[in-house]
Amino acid sequence: TDSQLEADESFVLSLGTPNPGATVGNGSVNGMLLNDDQQFAIQAQTASVAEGGDGQVAQLNFLVNRTGYLNGTGSVAWRVVGEGGNPVDGADFVGGVLPSGTLNFTSGQTSQTISLQVAGDYRLEASEGLRVELYDPSTGASLGNASATATITNDDTGLAIATTRSGLLEGDGGSVIHEFTVTRSGVTTG
């Protein structure tokens, strides 16, 4: 017994030399060990998504495939973790927590989709990385590609104002020009 995803295996059972006075009519038979193991693997269907504004919801999809023995049920747990220098946290998702769950496969079912609901906001922040990990496969199952990554792309623009020249005396006639600089940051196209 094992949980290795492998091909069916054949074997030959042969009887040895019988005791004196005995004969062997058919000294060998062929047998087959049928693989009953399955393997789960994940891939990102969407590598990145713009987060959107307050109240908007964007979606990231990950496909989980099951291969091997499909004539029974199987399950695998999954979770989202932050990735890279600017990792996601619970506030980046609808519900306010890092998503997780368990996929339950029925007999014959080969794939399921994990859909992450990204909560939009207007906070000026860096693009954020995430990884969806598969873990704890059901008995008789193993993990192939156990994780996939994606990015929530910042699509917000920030504005800042700074005094360039001000604090001038008003004078008794004419006008005095005060200067200010407005700086745009974040998404600066459009």
PDB file of N, CA and C in Angstrom, residues 97-138:
ATOM      1  N   VAL A  97     -10.987  38.227   6.005  1.00  0.00           N
ATOM      2  CA  VAL A  97     -10.022  37.220   6.458  1.00  0.00           C
ATOM      3  C   VAL A  97      -9.381  36.557   5.236  1.00  0.00           C
ATOM      4  N   LEU A  98      -8.194  35.978   5.444  1.00  0.00           N
ATOM      5  CA  LEU A  98      -7.562  35.219   4.357  1.00  0.00           C
ATOM      6  C   LEU A  98      -8.427  33.990   4.065  1.00  0.00           C
ATOM      7  N   PRO A  99      -8.851  33.800   2.816  1.00  0.00           N
ATOM      8  CA  PRO A  99      -9.723  32.674   2.481  1.00  0.00           C
ATOM      9  C   PRO A  99      -9.039  31.319   2.650  1.00  0.00           C
ATOM     10  N   SER A 100      -9.845  30.307   2.945  1.00  0.00           N
ATOM     11  CA  SER A 100      -9.380  28.919   3.030  1.00  0.00           C
ATOM     12  C   SER A 100     -10.602  28.018   2.880  1.00  0.00           C
ATOM     13  N   GLY A 101     -10.356  26.735   2.696  1.00  0.00           N
ATOM     14  CA  GLY A 101     -11.479  25.809   2.582  1.00  0.00           C
ATOM     15  C   GLY A 101     -11.012  24.417   2.230  1.00  0.00           C
ATOM     16  N   THR A 102     -11.957  23.567   1.897  1.00  0.00           N
ATOM     17  CA  THR A 102     -11.701  22.189   1.481  1.00  0.00           C
ATOM     18  C   THR A 102     -12.497  21.916   0.214  1.00  0.00           C
ATOM     19  N   LEU A 103     -11.850  21.314  -0.766  1.00  0.00           N
ATOM     20  CA  LEU A 103     -12.524  20.882  -1.989  1.00  0.00           C
ATOM     21  C   LEU A 103     -12.851  19.401  -1.850  1.00  0.00           C
ATOM     22  N   ASN A 104     -14.105  19.049  -2.056  1.00  0.00           N
ATOM     23  CA  ASN A 104     -14.542  17.656  -2.007  1.00  0.00           C
ATOM     24  C   ASN A 104     -14.907  17.214  -3.417  1.00  0.00           C
ATOM     25  N   PHE A 105     -14.198  16.224  -3.923  1.00  0.00           N
ATOM     26  CA  PHE A 105     -14.407  15.711  -5.271  1.00  0.00           C
ATOM     27  C   PHE A 105     -15.303  14.479  -5.213  1.00  0.00           C
ATOM     28  N   THR A 106     -16.272  14.422  -6.112  1.00  0.00           N
ATOM     29  CA  THR A 106     -17.133  13.253  -6.224  1.00  0.00           C
ATOM     30  C   THR A 106     -16.497  12.256  -7.191  1.00  0.00           C
ATOM     31  N   SER A 107     -17.005  11.059  -7.210  1.00  0.00           N
ATOM     32  CA  SER A 107     -16.503  10.040  -8.117  1.00  0.00           C
ATOM     33  C   SER A 107     -16.567  10.544  -9.551  1.00  0.00           C
ATOM     34  N   GLY A 108     -15.460  10.447 -10.268  1.00  0.00           N
ATOM     35  CA  GLY A 108     -15.379  10.873 -11.660  1.00  0.00           C
ATOM     36  C   GLY A 108     -15.037  12.333 -11.856  1.00  0.00           C
ATOM     37  N   GLN A 109     -15.114  13.144 -10.815  1.00  0.00           N
ATOM     38  CA  GLN A 109     -14.846  14.576 -10.946  1.00  0.00           C
ATOM     39  C   GLN A 109     -13.350  14.830 -11.053  1.00  0.00           C
ATOM     40  N   THR A 110     -12.940  15.611 -12.067  1.00  0.00           N
ATOM     41  CA  THR A 110     -11.510  15.827 -12.320  1.00  0.00           C
ATOM     42  C   THR A 110     -11.003  17.213 -11.958  1.00  0.00           C
ATOM     43  N   SER A 111     -11.886  18.202 -11.790  1.00  0.00           N
ATOM     44  CA  SER A 111     -11.394  19.551 -11.471  1.00  0.00           C
ATOM     45  C   SER A 111     -12.437  20.361 -10.726  1.00  0.00           C
ATOM     46  N   GLN A 112     -11.931  21.356  -9.992  1.00  0.00           N
ATOM     47  CA  GLN A 112     -12.772  22.337  -9.313  1.00  0.00           C
ATOM     48  C   GLN A 112     -12.032  23.671  -9.345  1.00  0.00           C
ATOM     49  N   THR A 113     -12.785  24.749  -9.233  1.00  0.00           N
ATOM     50  CA  THR A 113     -12.208  26.090  -9.257  1.00  0.00           C
ATOM     51  C   THR A 113     -12.335  26.740  -7.886  1.00  0.00           C
ATOM     52  N   ILE A 114     -11.243  27.329  -7.423  1.00  0.00           N
ATOM     53  CA  ILE A 114     -11.248  28.165  -6.231  1.00  0.00           C
ATOM     54  C   ILE A 114     -11.367  29.603  -6.728  1.00  0.00           C
ATOM     55  N   SER A 115     -12.403  30.319  -6.298  1.00  0.00           N
ATOM     56  CA  SER A 115     -12.614  31.715  -6.693  1.00  0.00           C
ATOM     57  C   SER A 115     -12.427  32.599  -5.469  1.00  0.00           C
ATOM     58  N   LEU A 116     -11.450  33.483  -5.538  1.00  0.00           N
ATOM     59  CA  LEU A 116     -11.180  34.410  -4.449  1.00  0.00           C
ATOM     60  C   LEU A 116     -11.837  35.747  -4.759  1.00  0.00           C
ATOM     61  N   GLN A 117     -12.570  36.288  -3.804  1.00  0.00           N
ATOM     62  CA  GLN A 117     -13.261  37.562  -3.961  1.00  0.00           C
ATOM     63  C   GLN A 117     -12.395  38.662  -3.348  1.00  0.00           C
ATOM     64  N   VAL A 118     -11.795  39.491  -4.205  1.00  0.00           N
ATOM     65  CA  VAL A 118     -10.901  40.565  -3.780  1.00  0.00           C
ATOM     66  C   VAL A 118     -11.731  41.816  -3.495  1.00  0.00           C
ATOM     67  N   ALA A 119     -11.550  42.389  -2.298  1.00  0.00           N
ATOM     68  CA  ALA A 119     -12.277  43.591  -1.895  1.00  0.00           C
ATOM     69  C   ALA A 119     -11.529  44.829  -2.379  1.00  0.00           C
ATOM     70  N   GLY A 120     -12.204  45.640  -3.169  1.00  0.00           N
ATOM     71  CA  GLY A 120     -11.592  46.866  -3.673  1.00  0.00           C
ATOM     72  C   GLY A 120     -11.479  47.930  -2.592  1.00  0.00           C
ATOM     73  N   ASP A 121     -10.589  48.881  -2.816  1.00  0.00           N
ATOM     74  CA  ASP A 121     -10.445  50.017  -1.906  1.00  0.00           C
ATOM     75  C   ASP A 121      -9.781  51.165  -2.650  1.00  0.00           C
ATOM     76  N   TYR A 122      -9.732  52.317  -2.000  1.00  0.00           N
ATOM     77  CA  TYR A 122      -9.063  53.478  -2.584  1.00  0.00           C
ATOM     78  C   TYR A 122      -7.769  53.803  -1.854  1.00  0.00           C
ATOM     79  N   ARG A 123      -7.256  52.852  -1.064  1.00  0.00           N
ATOM     80  CA  ARG A 123      -5.991  53.086  -0.370  1.00  0.00           C
ATOM     81  C   ARG A 123      -4.838  53.004  -1.367  1.00  0.00           C
ATOM     82  N   LEU A 124      -3.966  53.991  -1.322  1.00  0.00           N
ATOM     83  CA  LEU A 124      -2.775  53.975  -2.159  1.00  0.00           C
ATOM     84  C   LEU A 124      -1.789  53.016  -1.506  1.00  0.00           C
ATOM     85  N   GLU A 125      -1.498  51.923  -2.170  1.00  0.00           N
ATOM     86  CA  GLU A 125      -0.629  50.881  -1.618  1.00  0.00           C
ATOM     87  C   GLU A 125       0.095  50.186  -2.760  1.00  0.00           C
ATOM     88  N   ALA A 126       1.077  49.405  -2.417  1.00  0.00           N
ATOM     89  CA  ALA A 126       1.799  48.643  -3.435  1.00  0.00           C
ATOM     90  C   ALA A 126       0.933  47.474  -3.906  1.00  0.00           C
ATOM     91  N   SER A 127       1.231  46.954  -5.075  1.00  0.00           N
ATOM     92  CA  SER A 127       0.587  45.716  -5.511  1.00  0.00           C
ATOM     93  C   SER A 127       0.975  44.632  -4.526  1.00  0.00           C
ATOM     94  N   GLU A 128       0.053  43.680  -4.283  1.00  0.00           N
ATOM     95  CA  GLU A 128       0.260  42.697  -3.230  1.00  0.00           C
ATOM     96  C   GLU A 128       0.250  41.273  -3.786  1.00  0.00           C
ATOM     97  N   GLY A 129       1.128  40.437  -3.225  1.00  0.00           N
ATOM     98  CA  GLY A 129       1.259  39.061  -3.695  1.00  0.00           C
ATOM     99  C   GLY A 129       0.540  38.071  -2.799  1.00  0.00           C
ATOM    100  N   LEU A 130       0.102  36.980  -3.412  1.00  0.00           N
ATOM    101  CA  LEU A 130      -0.538  35.901  -2.656  1.00  0.00           C
ATOM    102  C   LEU A 130      -0.177  34.557  -3.258  1.00  0.00           C
ATOM    103  N   ARG A 131      -0.345  33.540  -2.430  1.00  0.00           N
ATOM    104  CA  ARG A 131      -0.111  32.158  -2.855  1.00  0.00           C
ATOM    105  C   ARG A 131      -1.270  31.314  -2.320  1.00  0.00           C
ATOM    106  N   VAL A 132      -1.831  30.478  -3.175  1.00  0.00           N
ATOM    107  CA  VAL A 132      -2.833  29.515  -2.736  1.00  0.00           C
ATOM    108  C   VAL A 132      -2.121  28.178  -2.607  1.00  0.00           C
ATOM    109  N   GLU A 133      -2.195  27.599  -1.412  1.00  0.00           N
ATOM    110  CA  GLU A 133      -1.514  26.336  -1.117  1.00  0.00           C
ATOM    111  C   GLU A 133      -2.530  25.214  -0.933  1.00  0.00           C
ATOM    112  N   LEU A 134      -2.216  24.069  -1.517  1.00  0.00           N
ATOM    113  CA  LEU A 134      -2.974  22.854  -1.246  1.00  0.00           C
ATOM    114  C   LEU A 134      -2.261  22.105  -0.129  1.00  0.00           C
ATOM    115  N   TYR A 135      -3.033  21.468   0.757  1.00  0.00           N
ATOM    116  CA  TYR A 135      -2.436  20.660   1.824  1.00  0.00           C
ATOM    117  C   TYR A 135      -3.462  19.637   2.310  1.00  0.00           C
ATOM    118  N   ASP A 136      -3.027  18.702   3.096  1.00  0.00           N
ATOM    119  CA  ASP A 136      -3.874  17.689   3.718  1.00  0.00           C
ATOM    120  C   ASP A 136      -4.775  16.953   2.723  1.00  0.00           C
ATOM    121  N   PRO A 137      -4.170  16.297   1.717  1.00  0.00           N
ATOM    122  CA  PRO A 137      -5.002  15.514   0.795  1.00  0.00           C
ATOM    123  C   PRO A 137      -5.594  14.300   1.501  1.00  0.00           C
ATOM    124  N   SER A 138      -6.713  13.806   1.005  1.00  0.00           N
ATOM    125  CA  SER A 138      -7.367  12.646   1.601  1.00  0.00           C
ATOM    126  C   SER A 138      -6.456  11.425   1.513  1.00  0.00           C
TER     127      SER A 138
END
